[in-house]
PDB file of C-alpha atoms in Angstrom:
ATOM      1  CA  PRO C   1     -23.864 182.527  -2.467  1.00 42.00           C
ATOM      2  CA  ARG C   2     -24.106 179.919  -5.140  1.00 49.00           C
ATOM      3  CA  GLN C   3     -21.131 177.662  -5.366  1.00 53.00           C
ATOM      4  CA  ARG C   4     -20.166 175.369  -8.192  1.00 61.00           C
ATOM      5  CA  ILE C   5     -20.503 171.728  -7.244  1.00 71.00           C
ATOM      6  CA  LYS C   6     -17.000 170.521  -6.559  1.00 77.00           C
ATOM      7  CA  LYS C   7     -17.416 166.778  -7.145  1.00 86.00           C
ATOM      8  CA  ASP C   8     -14.431 165.987  -4.991  1.00 92.00           C
ATOM      9  CA  GLU C   9     -16.284 163.279  -3.071  1.00 94.00           C
ATOM     10  CA  LEU C  10     -16.477 159.635  -3.976  1.00 95.00           C
TER      11      LEU C  10
ATOM     12  CA  MET G   1     -10.802 165.968   3.403  1.00 91.00           C
ATOM     13  CA  ASN G   2     -12.032 165.651   6.957  1.00 96.00           C
ATOM     14  CA  LEU G   3     -11.996 162.795   9.423  1.00 97.00           C
ATOM     15  CA  PHE G   4     -15.693 161.932   8.905  1.00 98.00           C
ATOM     16  CA  ARG G   5     -15.247 161.485   5.185  1.00 97.00           C
ATOM     17  CA  LEU G   6     -11.975 159.601   5.539  1.00 98.00           C
ATOM     18  CA  VAL G   7     -13.477 157.125   8.022  1.00 98.00           C
ATOM     19  CA  ALA G   8     -16.583 156.863   5.819  1.00 98.00           C
ATOM     20  CA  ASP G   9     -14.482 155.952   2.777  1.00 98.00           C
ATOM     21  CA  LEU G  10     -12.511 153.459   4.851  1.00 98.00           C
ATOM     22  CA  MET G  11     -15.765 151.858   6.052  1.00 98.00           C
ATOM     23  CA  HIS G  12     -16.792 151.582   2.415  1.00 98.00           C
ATOM     24  CA  LEU G  13     -13.544 149.749   1.709  1.00 98.00           C
ATOM     25  CA  VAL G  14     -14.090 147.534   4.762  1.00 98.00           C
ATOM     26  CA  SER G  15     -17.578 146.614   3.520  1.00 98.00           C
ATOM     27  CA  ILE G  16     -16.125 145.454   0.200  1.00 98.00           C
ATOM     28  CA  PHE G  17     -13.473 143.337   1.930  1.00 97.00           C
ATOM     29  CA  ILE G  18     -16.122 141.805   4.229  1.00 96.00           C
ATOM     30  CA  LEU G  19     -18.140 140.908   1.154  1.00 95.00           C
ATOM     31  CA  LEU G  20     -15.173 139.251  -0.566  1.00 94.00           C
ATOM     32  CA  LEU G  21     -14.410 137.363   2.643  1.00 93.00           C
ATOM     33  CA  LYS G  22     -18.009 136.248   2.913  1.00 91.00           C
ATOM     34  CA  MET G  23     -18.065 134.976  -0.656  1.00 88.00           C
ATOM     35  CA  GLN G  24     -14.817 133.105  -0.163  1.00 87.00           C
ATOM     36  CA  LYS G  25     -16.259 131.559   2.993  1.00 86.00           C
ATOM     37  CA  THR G  26     -19.545 130.574   1.366  1.00 84.00           C
ATOM     38  CA  ARG G  27     -17.738 128.826  -1.459  1.00 81.00           C
ATOM     39  CA  SER G  28     -15.905 126.627   0.985  1.00 71.00           C
ATOM     40  CA  VAL G  29     -19.240 125.285   2.212  1.00 72.00           C
ATOM     41  CA  ALA G  30     -20.578 123.271  -0.702  1.00 65.00           C
ATOM     42  CA  GLY G  31     -24.115 123.841  -1.888  1.00 69.00           C
ATOM     43  CA  ARG G  32     -24.730 126.751   0.425  1.00 76.00           C
ATOM     44  CA  CYS G  33     -26.508 129.896  -0.609  1.00 81.00           C
ATOM     45  CA  SER G  34     -24.583 133.129  -0.097  1.00 84.00           C
ATOM     46  CA  ARG G  35     -27.636 135.302   0.566  1.00 88.00           C
ATOM     47  CA  ILE G  36     -25.833 138.193  -1.016  1.00 92.00           C
ATOM     48  CA  SER G  37     -28.041 139.903  -3.541  1.00 95.00           C
ATOM     49  CA  PHE G  38     -26.565 139.753  -7.025  1.00 95.00           C
ATOM     50  CA  LYS G  39     -28.900 142.550  -8.060  1.00 97.00           C
ATOM     51  CA  THR G  40     -27.544 144.908  -5.401  1.00 97.00           C
ATOM     52  CA  GLN G  41     -23.976 144.141  -6.460  1.00 97.00           C
ATOM     53  CA  ALA G  42     -24.825 144.639 -10.139  1.00 98.00           C
ATOM     54  CA  LEU G  43     -26.447 147.972  -9.257  1.00 98.00           C
ATOM     55  CA  TYR G  44     -23.314 149.092  -7.382  1.00 98.00           C
ATOM     56  CA  ALA G  45     -21.162 148.222 -10.393  1.00 98.00           C
ATOM     57  CA  THR G  46     -23.522 150.313 -12.535  1.00 98.00           C
ATOM     58  CA  VAL G  47     -23.294 153.147 -10.006  1.00 98.00           C
ATOM     59  CA  PHE G  48     -19.498 153.295 -10.138  1.00 98.00           C
ATOM     60  CA  LEU G  49     -19.277 152.952 -13.908  1.00 97.00           C
ATOM     61  CA  THR G  50     -21.722 155.812 -14.516  1.00 97.00           C
ATOM     62  CA  ARG G  51     -20.368 158.078 -11.762  1.00 97.00           C
ATOM     63  CA  TYR G  52     -16.674 157.969 -12.549  1.00 96.00           C
ATOM     64  CA  THR G  53     -16.854 158.869 -16.228  1.00 94.00           C
ATOM     65  CA  ASP G  54     -14.666 161.831 -15.195  1.00 89.00           C
ATOM     66  CA  LEU G  55     -11.916 159.472 -14.057  1.00 92.00           C
ATOM     67  CA  PHE G  56      -9.369 160.800 -16.555  1.00 89.00           C
ATOM     68  CA  ALA G  57     -10.746 164.319 -17.035  1.00 87.00           C
ATOM     69  CA  ASN G  58     -11.207 165.449 -13.442  1.00 85.00           C
ATOM     70  CA  PHE G  59      -8.121 164.867 -11.317  1.00 90.00           C
ATOM     71  CA  GLN G  60      -8.640 165.710  -7.642  1.00 90.00           C
ATOM     72  CA  SER G  61      -5.918 163.816  -5.845  1.00 94.00           C
ATOM     73  CA  LEU G  62      -4.086 160.533  -5.970  1.00 96.00           C
ATOM     74  CA  TYR G  63      -6.362 159.322  -3.145  1.00 96.00           C
ATOM     75  CA  ASN G  64      -9.485 160.220  -5.103  1.00 96.00           C
ATOM     76  CA  THR G  65      -8.330 158.546  -8.322  1.00 96.00           C
ATOM     77  CA  THR G  66      -7.055 155.428  -6.544  1.00 97.00           C
ATOM     78  CA  MET G  67     -10.355 154.984  -4.717  1.00 97.00           C
ATOM     79  CA  LYS G  68     -12.369 155.459  -7.904  1.00 97.00           C
ATOM     80  CA  VAL G  69     -10.293 152.828  -9.697  1.00 97.00           C
ATOM     81  CA  PHE G  70     -10.647 150.484  -6.725  1.00 98.00           C
ATOM     82  CA  PHE G  71     -14.433 150.889  -6.528  1.00 98.00           C
ATOM     83  CA  ILE G  72     -14.885 150.276 -10.249  1.00 98.00           C
ATOM     84  CA  ALA G  73     -12.527 147.281 -10.271  1.00 98.00           C
ATOM     85  CA  SER G  74     -13.812 145.646  -7.065  1.00 98.00           C
ATOM     86  CA  SER G  75     -17.487 146.031  -8.005  1.00 98.00           C
ATOM     87  CA  LEU G  76     -16.867 144.471 -11.412  1.00 98.00           C
ATOM     88  CA  TYR G  77     -14.822 141.705  -9.799  1.00 97.00           C
ATOM     89  CA  ILE G  78     -17.638 140.910  -7.351  1.00 96.00           C
ATOM     90  CA  VAL G  79     -20.205 140.801 -10.160  1.00 96.00           C
ATOM     91  CA  PHE G  80     -17.864 138.514 -12.111  1.00 95.00           C
ATOM     92  CA  LEU G  81     -17.411 136.195  -9.113  1.00 93.00           C
ATOM     93  CA  MET G  82     -21.141 135.961  -8.469  1.00 93.00           C
ATOM     94  CA  LYS G  83     -22.068 135.499 -12.096  1.00 92.00           C
ATOM     95  CA  PHE G  84     -19.413 132.969 -13.109  1.00 91.00           C
ATOM     96  CA  LYS G  85     -17.145 131.640 -10.404  1.00 89.00           C
ATOM     97  CA  PHE G  86     -19.543 131.277  -7.462  1.00 87.00           C
ATOM     98  CA  LYS G  87     -22.686 130.916  -9.540  1.00 86.00           C
ATOM     99  CA  ALA G  88     -23.852 127.892  -7.552  1.00 82.00           C
ATOM    100  CA  THR G  89     -23.960 129.816  -4.272  1.00 83.00           C
ATOM    101  CA  ASN G  90     -26.230 132.436  -5.782  1.00 85.00           C
ATOM    102  CA  ASP G  91     -29.951 131.672  -5.475  1.00 85.00           C
ATOM    103  CA  PRO G  92     -32.064 133.843  -7.831  1.00 88.00           C
ATOM    104  CA  ARG G  93     -35.262 132.585  -6.156  1.00 90.00           C
ATOM    105  CA  LEU G  94     -34.424 134.704  -3.108  1.00 90.00           C
ATOM    106  CA  ASP G  95     -33.258 137.697  -5.129  1.00 93.00           C
ATOM    107  CA  THR G  96     -36.656 138.801  -6.362  1.00 94.00           C
ATOM    108  CA  PHE G  97     -36.645 142.565  -5.943  1.00 96.00           C
ATOM    109  CA  LYS G  98     -37.729 144.259  -9.172  1.00 96.00           C
ATOM    110  CA  ALA G  99     -34.489 146.120  -9.824  1.00 97.00           C
ATOM    111  CA  GLN G 100     -35.611 147.377 -13.234  1.00 97.00           C
ATOM    112  CA  TYR G 101     -38.073 149.737 -11.552  1.00 97.00           C
ATOM    113  CA  VAL G 102     -35.442 151.489  -9.448  1.00 97.00           C
ATOM    114  CA  VAL G 103     -33.106 151.709 -12.455  1.00 98.00           C
ATOM    115  CA  GLY G 104     -35.934 153.210 -14.516  1.00 98.00           C
ATOM    116  CA  GLY G 105     -36.940 155.545 -11.695  1.00 98.00           C
ATOM    117  CA  ALA G 106     -33.386 156.750 -11.137  1.00 98.00           C
ATOM    118  CA  ALA G 107     -32.902 157.293 -14.881  1.00 98.00           C
ATOM    119  CA  ALA G 108     -36.146 159.246 -15.243  1.00 98.00           C
ATOM    120  CA  LEU G 109     -35.399 161.414 -12.218  1.00 98.00           C
ATOM    121  CA  ALA G 110     -31.835 162.053 -13.432  1.00 98.00           C
ATOM    122  CA  LEU G 111     -33.233 163.357 -16.732  1.00 98.00           C
ATOM    123  CA  ILE G 112     -35.588 165.733 -14.911  1.00 98.00           C
ATOM    124  CA  VAL G 113     -33.643 166.828 -11.802  1.00 97.00           C
ATOM    125  CA  ASN G 114     -29.971 167.511 -12.542  1.00 95.00           C
ATOM    126  CA  TYR G 115     -27.407 170.317 -12.389  1.00 94.00           C
ATOM    127  CA  ALA G 116     -26.844 170.424 -16.152  1.00 92.00           C
ATOM    128  CA  PHE G 117     -28.398 168.582 -19.045  1.00 94.00           C
ATOM    129  CA  THR G 118     -25.272 166.983 -20.468  1.00 94.00           C
ATOM    130  CA  VAL G 119     -24.512 163.301 -20.956  1.00 95.00           C
ATOM    131  CA  GLN G 120     -21.898 163.230 -18.215  1.00 93.00           C
ATOM    132  CA  GLU G 121     -24.009 165.200 -15.715  1.00 94.00           C
ATOM    133  CA  VAL G 122     -27.100 163.072 -16.279  1.00 96.00           C
ATOM    134  CA  LEU G 123     -25.028 159.887 -15.893  1.00 97.00           C
ATOM    135  CA  TRP G 124     -23.493 161.261 -12.703  1.00 96.00           C
ATOM    136  CA  THR G 125     -26.915 162.243 -11.315  1.00 97.00           C
ATOM    137  CA  PHE G 126     -28.302 158.830 -12.289  1.00 98.00           C
ATOM    138  CA  SER G 127     -25.496 157.176 -10.304  1.00 98.00           C
ATOM    139  CA  ILE G 128     -26.321 159.284  -7.241  1.00 98.00           C
ATOM    140  CA  TYR G 129     -30.018 158.354  -7.357  1.00 98.00           C
ATOM    141  CA  LEU G 130     -29.280 154.717  -8.126  1.00 98.00           C
ATOM    142  CA  GLU G 131     -26.815 154.382  -5.245  1.00 98.00           C
ATOM    143  CA  ALA G 132     -29.508 155.656  -2.878  1.00 98.00           C
ATOM    144  CA  VAL G 133     -31.700 152.646  -3.635  1.00 98.00           C
ATOM    145  CA  ALA G 134     -29.122 150.036  -4.702  1.00 98.00           C
ATOM    146  CA  ILE G 135     -29.219 148.311  -1.303  1.00 97.00           C
ATOM    147  CA  LEU G 136     -32.969 147.603  -1.614  1.00 97.00           C
ATOM    148  CA  PRO G 137     -32.637 144.163  -3.295  1.00 96.00           C
ATOM    149  CA  GLN G 138     -30.299 143.110  -0.472  1.00 96.00           C
ATOM    150  CA  LEU G 139     -32.624 144.389   2.260  1.00 95.00           C
ATOM    151  CA  PHE G 140     -35.579 142.838   0.464  1.00 94.00           C
ATOM    152  CA  MET G 141     -33.764 139.494   0.423  1.00 93.00           C
ATOM    153  CA  LEU G 142     -33.152 139.867   4.143  1.00 91.00           C
ATOM    154  CA  THR G 143     -36.827 140.438   4.906  1.00 91.00           C
ATOM    155  CA  LYS G 144     -37.714 137.492   2.691  1.00 89.00           C
ATOM    156  CA  THR G 145     -35.452 135.032   4.480  1.00 88.00           C
ATOM    157  CA  GLY G 146     -36.173 136.725   7.829  1.00 88.00           C
ATOM    158  CA  GLU G 147     -32.669 136.193   9.135  1.00 87.00           C
ATOM    159  CA  ALA G 148     -29.066 136.896   8.238  1.00 89.00           C
ATOM    160  CA  GLU G 149     -25.657 135.531   8.981  1.00 89.00           C
ATOM    161  CA  VAL G 150     -23.425 137.623  11.201  1.00 90.00           C
ATOM    162  CA  ILE G 151     -20.961 138.380   8.409  1.00 91.00           C
ATOM    163  CA  THR G 152     -23.765 139.689   6.181  1.00 92.00           C
ATOM    164  CA  THR G 153     -24.940 141.966   8.976  1.00 94.00           C
ATOM    165  CA  HIS G 154     -21.385 143.280   9.415  1.00 95.00           C
ATOM    166  CA  TYR G 155     -21.315 144.027   5.699  1.00 96.00           C
ATOM    167  CA  LEU G 156     -24.547 146.006   5.956  1.00 96.00           C
ATOM    168  CA  PHE G 157     -23.358 147.728   9.116  1.00 96.00           C
ATOM    169  CA  ALA G 158     -20.138 148.884   7.396  1.00 97.00           C
ATOM    170  CA  LEU G 159     -22.138 150.191   4.422  1.00 97.00           C
ATOM    171  CA  GLY G 160     -24.678 151.944   6.656  1.00 97.00           C
ATOM    172  CA  THR G 161     -21.941 153.549   8.752  1.00 97.00           C
ATOM    173  CA  TYR G 162     -20.228 154.796   5.601  1.00 98.00           C
ATOM    174  CA  ARG G 163     -23.450 156.500   4.558  1.00 97.00           C
ATOM    175  CA  GLY G 164     -24.175 157.885   8.016  1.00 97.00           C
ATOM    176  CA  LEU G 165     -20.705 159.424   8.266  1.00 98.00           C
ATOM    177  CA  TYR G 166     -21.185 161.101   4.904  1.00 98.00           C
ATOM    178  CA  LEU G 167     -24.183 162.934   6.372  1.00 98.00           C
ATOM    179  CA  VAL G 168     -21.994 164.201   9.228  1.00 98.00           C
ATOM    180  CA  ASN G 169     -19.304 165.137   6.684  1.00 98.00           C
ATOM    181  CA  TRP G 170     -21.779 167.281   4.715  1.00 97.00           C
ATOM    182  CA  ILE G 171     -22.905 169.175   7.812  1.00 97.00           C
ATOM    183  CA  TYR G 172     -19.247 169.746   8.693  1.00 97.00           C
ATOM    184  CA  ARG G 173     -18.371 170.893   5.176  1.00 96.00           C
ATOM    185  CA  TYR G 174     -21.367 173.223   5.029  1.00 95.00           C
ATOM    186  CA  TRP G 175     -20.154 175.082   8.105  1.00 95.00           C
ATOM    187  CA  THR G 176     -16.434 175.044   7.333  1.00 95.00           C
ATOM    188  CA  GLU G 177     -16.346 175.691   3.569  1.00 92.00           C
ATOM    189  CA  TYR G 178     -19.930 176.491   2.569  1.00 90.00           C
ATOM    190  CA  TYR G 179     -20.063 173.283   0.583  1.00 90.00           C
ATOM    191  CA  VAL G 180     -23.509 172.728  -0.956  1.00 92.00           C
ATOM    192  CA  ASP G 181     -24.711 169.813  -3.076  1.00 94.00           C
ATOM    193  CA  TRP G 182     -28.466 169.348  -2.841  1.00 94.00           C
ATOM    194  CA  ILE G 183     -28.780 166.370  -5.152  1.00 96.00           C
ATOM    195  CA  VAL G 184     -26.173 164.389  -3.246  1.00 97.00           C
ATOM    196  CA  TRP G 185     -27.561 165.480   0.122  1.00 97.00           C
ATOM    197  CA  ILE G 186     -31.169 164.478  -0.477  1.00 97.00           C
ATOM    198  CA  ALA G 187     -30.238 161.185  -2.164  1.00 98.00           C
ATOM    199  CA  GLY G 188     -27.766 160.526   0.667  1.00 98.00           C
ATOM    200  CA  ALA G 189     -30.364 161.207   3.350  1.00 98.00           C
ATOM    201  CA  VAL G 190     -32.792 158.809   1.661  1.00 97.00           C
ATOM    202  CA  GLN G 191     -30.058 156.201   1.351  1.00 97.00           C
ATOM    203  CA  THR G 192     -29.084 156.447   5.014  1.00 97.00           C
ATOM    204  CA  GLY G 193     -32.745 156.312   6.036  1.00 96.00           C
ATOM    205  CA  LEU G 194     -33.064 152.890   4.418  1.00 96.00           C
ATOM    206  CA  TYR G 195     -30.636 151.488   7.011  1.00 96.00           C
ATOM    207  CA  CYS G 196     -32.664 152.634  10.059  1.00 94.00           C
ATOM    208  CA  ASP G 197     -34.559 149.388  10.597  1.00 91.00           C
ATOM    209  CA  PHE G 198     -31.449 147.344   9.993  1.00 93.00           C
ATOM    210  CA  PHE G 199     -29.394 149.387  12.450  1.00 94.00           C
ATOM    211  CA  TYR G 200     -32.036 148.952  15.112  1.00 92.00           C
ATOM    212  CA  ILE G 201     -31.917 145.152  14.880  1.00 91.00           C
ATOM    213  CA  TYR G 202     -28.117 145.152  14.528  1.00 92.00           C
ATOM    214  CA  PHE G 203     -27.673 147.077  17.779  1.00 91.00           C
ATOM    215  CA  THR G 204     -30.370 145.308  19.762  1.00 91.00           C
ATOM    216  CA  LYS G 205     -29.550 141.772  18.626  1.00 87.00           C
ATOM    217  CA  VAL G 206     -26.309 141.137  16.721  1.00 87.00           C
ATOM    218  CA  LEU G 207     -24.040 143.162  19.015  1.00 87.00           C
ATOM    219  CA  LYS G 208     -25.472 141.296  21.983  1.00 88.00           C
ATOM    220  CA  GLY G 209     -24.520 137.992  20.401  1.00 86.00           C
ATOM    221  CA  ALA G 210     -27.996 137.066  19.231  1.00 87.00           C
ATOM    222  CA  LYS G 211     -28.873 135.966  15.720  1.00 87.00           C
ATOM    223  CA  PHE G 212     -30.127 138.537  13.249  1.00 89.00           C
ATOM    224  CA  GLU G 213     -33.799 137.707  12.993  1.00 88.00           C
ATOM    225  CA  LEU G 214     -36.690 139.850  11.947  1.00 84.00           C
ATOM    226  CA  PRO G 215     -39.470 140.182  14.495  1.00 80.00           C
TER     227      PRO G 215
END
């Protein structure tokens, strides 16, 4: 499954 | 948030405080060279400025926003200190890595390999690629002088540990939440790989009380 990149990391 | 990532972020903070301590210490010894690469620090400031363009648009948590603000502010502060306040301790003759090539390389790659071709995405991708190689001027300086002060090695150790723990964090997140981010993973693996040689000498020499010297 393809997941949207979350960008919750620093 | 998991423990690996939390400790990684804390190590990143520690590295910045070690650096500030080191600069304060160098200034107190007149005429001494800091052996901290200005180019590496300028690259880190560029990394944070281009990565956190979503600072106001993308709110994750108070932790996330606070850290972003701290990284931007501290990196700019360090660049300011090195450029103006502690200029005399900075020796450009030792800082000879051609940083423009890695900036150009990261920019070109970000334009070709990205998740979406928008200004913000390309800037974000550029920051990921640039961070992967931003330590090179510092490591290059180290190989040039052939030795390093203990506090500089602690700085590099904290930075390397922060990167290493991020690798563990990604493996953990993949299994627990099917988190996938190929661009960050590959750049992160490259970045951590750059510390291998350093880690080897740090463990075999510095931790045993010996001076950091290249063989």
